[in-house]
CSV table of C-alpha atoms in Angstrom, one decimal:
chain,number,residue,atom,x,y,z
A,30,UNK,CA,63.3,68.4,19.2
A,31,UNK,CA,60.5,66.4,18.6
A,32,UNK,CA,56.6,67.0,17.2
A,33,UNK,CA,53.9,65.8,18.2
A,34,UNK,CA,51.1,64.7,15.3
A,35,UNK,CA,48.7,62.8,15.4
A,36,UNK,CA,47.7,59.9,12.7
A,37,UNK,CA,44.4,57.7,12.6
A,38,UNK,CA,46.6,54.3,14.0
A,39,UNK,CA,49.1,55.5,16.2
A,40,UNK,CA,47.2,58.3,18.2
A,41,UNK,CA,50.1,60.4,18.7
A,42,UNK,CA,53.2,60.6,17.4
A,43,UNK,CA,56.4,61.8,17.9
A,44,UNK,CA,58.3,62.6,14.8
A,45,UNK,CA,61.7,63.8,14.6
A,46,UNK,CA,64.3,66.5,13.6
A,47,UNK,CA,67.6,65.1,14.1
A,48,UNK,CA,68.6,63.5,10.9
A,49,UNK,CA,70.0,60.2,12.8
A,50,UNK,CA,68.7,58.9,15.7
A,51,UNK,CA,69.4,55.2,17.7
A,52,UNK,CA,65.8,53.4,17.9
A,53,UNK,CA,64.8,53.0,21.0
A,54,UNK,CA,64.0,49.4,20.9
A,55,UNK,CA,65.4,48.2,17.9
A,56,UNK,CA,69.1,49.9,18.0
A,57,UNK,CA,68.5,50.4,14.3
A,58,UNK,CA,69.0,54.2,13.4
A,59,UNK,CA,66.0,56.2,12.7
A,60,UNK,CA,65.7,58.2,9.8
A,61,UNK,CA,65.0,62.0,10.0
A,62,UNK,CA,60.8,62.4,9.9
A,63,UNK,CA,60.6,58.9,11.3
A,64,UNK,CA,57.4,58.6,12.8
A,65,UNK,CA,57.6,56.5,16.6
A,66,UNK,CA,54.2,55.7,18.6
A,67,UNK,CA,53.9,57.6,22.3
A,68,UNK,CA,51.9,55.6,24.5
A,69,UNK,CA,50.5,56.5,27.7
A,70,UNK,CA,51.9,54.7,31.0
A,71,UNK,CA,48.0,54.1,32.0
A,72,UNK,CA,45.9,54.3,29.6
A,73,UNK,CA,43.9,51.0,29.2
A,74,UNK,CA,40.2,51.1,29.6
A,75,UNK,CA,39.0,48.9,32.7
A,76,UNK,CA,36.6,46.7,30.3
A,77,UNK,CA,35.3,45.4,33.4
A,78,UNK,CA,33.6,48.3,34.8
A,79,UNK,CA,32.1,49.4,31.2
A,80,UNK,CA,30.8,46.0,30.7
A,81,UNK,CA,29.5,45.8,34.0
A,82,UNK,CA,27.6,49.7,33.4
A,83,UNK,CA,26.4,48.7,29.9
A,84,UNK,CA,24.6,45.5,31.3
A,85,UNK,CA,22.9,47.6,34.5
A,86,UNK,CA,21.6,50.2,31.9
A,87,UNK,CA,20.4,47.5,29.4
A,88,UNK,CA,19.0,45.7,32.4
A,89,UNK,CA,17.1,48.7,33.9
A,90,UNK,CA,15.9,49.6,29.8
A,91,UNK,CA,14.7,46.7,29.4
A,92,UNK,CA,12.7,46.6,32.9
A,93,UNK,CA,11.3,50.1,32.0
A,94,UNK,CA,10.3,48.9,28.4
A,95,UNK,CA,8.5,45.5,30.3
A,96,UNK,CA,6.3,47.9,32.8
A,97,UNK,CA,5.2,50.5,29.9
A,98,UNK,CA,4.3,47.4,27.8
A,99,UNK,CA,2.3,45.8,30.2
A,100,UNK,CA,1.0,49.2,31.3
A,101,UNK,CA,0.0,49.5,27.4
A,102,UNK,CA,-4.0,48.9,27.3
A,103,UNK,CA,-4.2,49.2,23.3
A,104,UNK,CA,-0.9,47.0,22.6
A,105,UNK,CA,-2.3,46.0,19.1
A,106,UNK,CA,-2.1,50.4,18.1
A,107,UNK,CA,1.1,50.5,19.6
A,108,UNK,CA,2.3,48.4,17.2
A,109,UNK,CA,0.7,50.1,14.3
A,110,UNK,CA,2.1,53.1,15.5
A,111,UNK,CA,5.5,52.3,15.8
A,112,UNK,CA,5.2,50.2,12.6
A,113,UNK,CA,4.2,53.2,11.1
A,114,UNK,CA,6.6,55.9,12.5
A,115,UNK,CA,9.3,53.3,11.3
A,116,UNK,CA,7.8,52.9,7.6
A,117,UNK,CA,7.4,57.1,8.1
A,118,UNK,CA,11.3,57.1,8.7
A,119,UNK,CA,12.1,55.4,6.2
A,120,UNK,CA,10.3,57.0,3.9
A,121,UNK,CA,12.0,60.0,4.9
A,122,UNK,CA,14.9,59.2,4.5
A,123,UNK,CA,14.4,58.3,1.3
A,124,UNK,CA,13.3,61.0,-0.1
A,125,UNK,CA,15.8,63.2,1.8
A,126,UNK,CA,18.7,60.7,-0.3
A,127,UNK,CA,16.7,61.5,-3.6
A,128,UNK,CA,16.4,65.7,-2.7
A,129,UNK,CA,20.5,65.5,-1.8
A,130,UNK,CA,21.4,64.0,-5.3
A,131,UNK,CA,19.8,66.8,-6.9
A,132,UNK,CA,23.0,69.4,-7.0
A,133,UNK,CA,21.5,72.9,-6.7
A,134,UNK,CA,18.6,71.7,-4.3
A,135,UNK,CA,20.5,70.5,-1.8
A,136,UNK,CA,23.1,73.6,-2.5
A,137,UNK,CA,20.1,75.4,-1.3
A,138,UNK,CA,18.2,73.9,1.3
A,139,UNK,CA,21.8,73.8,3.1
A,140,UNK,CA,21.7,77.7,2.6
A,141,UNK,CA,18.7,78.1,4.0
A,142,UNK,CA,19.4,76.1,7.1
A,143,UNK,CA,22.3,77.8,7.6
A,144,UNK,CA,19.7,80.8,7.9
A,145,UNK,CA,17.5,79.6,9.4
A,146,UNK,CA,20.3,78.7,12.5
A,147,UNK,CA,21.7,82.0,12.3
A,148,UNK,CA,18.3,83.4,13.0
A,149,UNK,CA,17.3,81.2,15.6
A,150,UNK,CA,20.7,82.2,17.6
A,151,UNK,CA,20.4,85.6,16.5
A,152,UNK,CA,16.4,85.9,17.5
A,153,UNK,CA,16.6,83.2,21.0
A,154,UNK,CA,20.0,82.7,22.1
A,155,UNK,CA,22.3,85.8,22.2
A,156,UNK,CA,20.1,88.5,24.7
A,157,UNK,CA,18.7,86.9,28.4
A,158,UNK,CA,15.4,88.3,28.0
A,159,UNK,CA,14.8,86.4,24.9
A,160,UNK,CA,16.4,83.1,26.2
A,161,UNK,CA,14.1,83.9,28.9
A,162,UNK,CA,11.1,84.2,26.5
A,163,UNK,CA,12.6,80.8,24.7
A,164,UNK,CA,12.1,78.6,27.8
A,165,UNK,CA,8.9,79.6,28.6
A,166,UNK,CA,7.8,78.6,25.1
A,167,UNK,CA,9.1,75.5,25.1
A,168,UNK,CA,7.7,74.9,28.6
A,169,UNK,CA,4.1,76.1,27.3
A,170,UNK,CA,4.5,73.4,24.7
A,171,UNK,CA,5.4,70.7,26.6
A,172,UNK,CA,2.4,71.6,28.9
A,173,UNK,CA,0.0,71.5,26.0
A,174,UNK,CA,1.8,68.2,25.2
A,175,UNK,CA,1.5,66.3,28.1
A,176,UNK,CA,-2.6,68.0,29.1
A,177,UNK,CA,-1.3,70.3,32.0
């Protein structure tokens, strides 16, 4: 006799339809709608084993990162270019927050990206062929990106 719903503190939570029911810890009656917390017998995280991945991949990012950097010939445009595609992102976003104030413009350029989506899964995604055809372009790209 009991629903499950869920609430942003409690995770889930049984509530109930009897109109008087003996709390379960307290002995105090509980009022019909009451709202008592359902918690799973083992559900704790092992904090040890997430701290322990977290540092190995922050270890080994931070060893890649070293080797490209000294790899890096030209360190002095690296940082001009990632100084510049960080003042480029901001910039960006920027001018996206000023475009999204404006009330029909964004109205519309959400339209057309919903569009645009539908065509893309219309035109590459729903027939194999054209999947097919999608992954071949993308793999041309990438070969014209990287000089195969």
């Amino acid at each position: 006799m009991a629903l499950l719903a869920r609430t942003a503190n409690a995770g889930l939570v049984a509530r109930t339809q009897r109109p008087f029911l003996v709390g379960l810890k307290s002995g105090l009656p509980v009022r019909r709608g009451a709202a008592v917390a359902v918690k799973a017998a083992n559900n704790e995280l092992d904090t040890e084993d997430i701290n322990k991945k977290f540092n190995e991949s922050l270890s080994n990012t931070t060893s890649y990162l070293q080797t490209k950097w000294e790899e890096t010939e030209d360190k002095p445009a690296a940082l001009a270019i990632t100084g510049g595609a960080l003042l480029l992102l901001v910039a960006a976003s920027s001018v996206v927050d000023a475009v999204d104030k404006i009330p029909i413009i964004s109205d519309l350029i959400e339209l057309v990206g919903v569009v645009v989506t539908g065509w893309f899964t219309y035109r590459y995604l729903v027939f194999g062929p054209d999947r097919e055809e999608l992954v071949s372009n993308v793999k041309a790209f990438l070969n014209k990106v990287y000089g195969k």
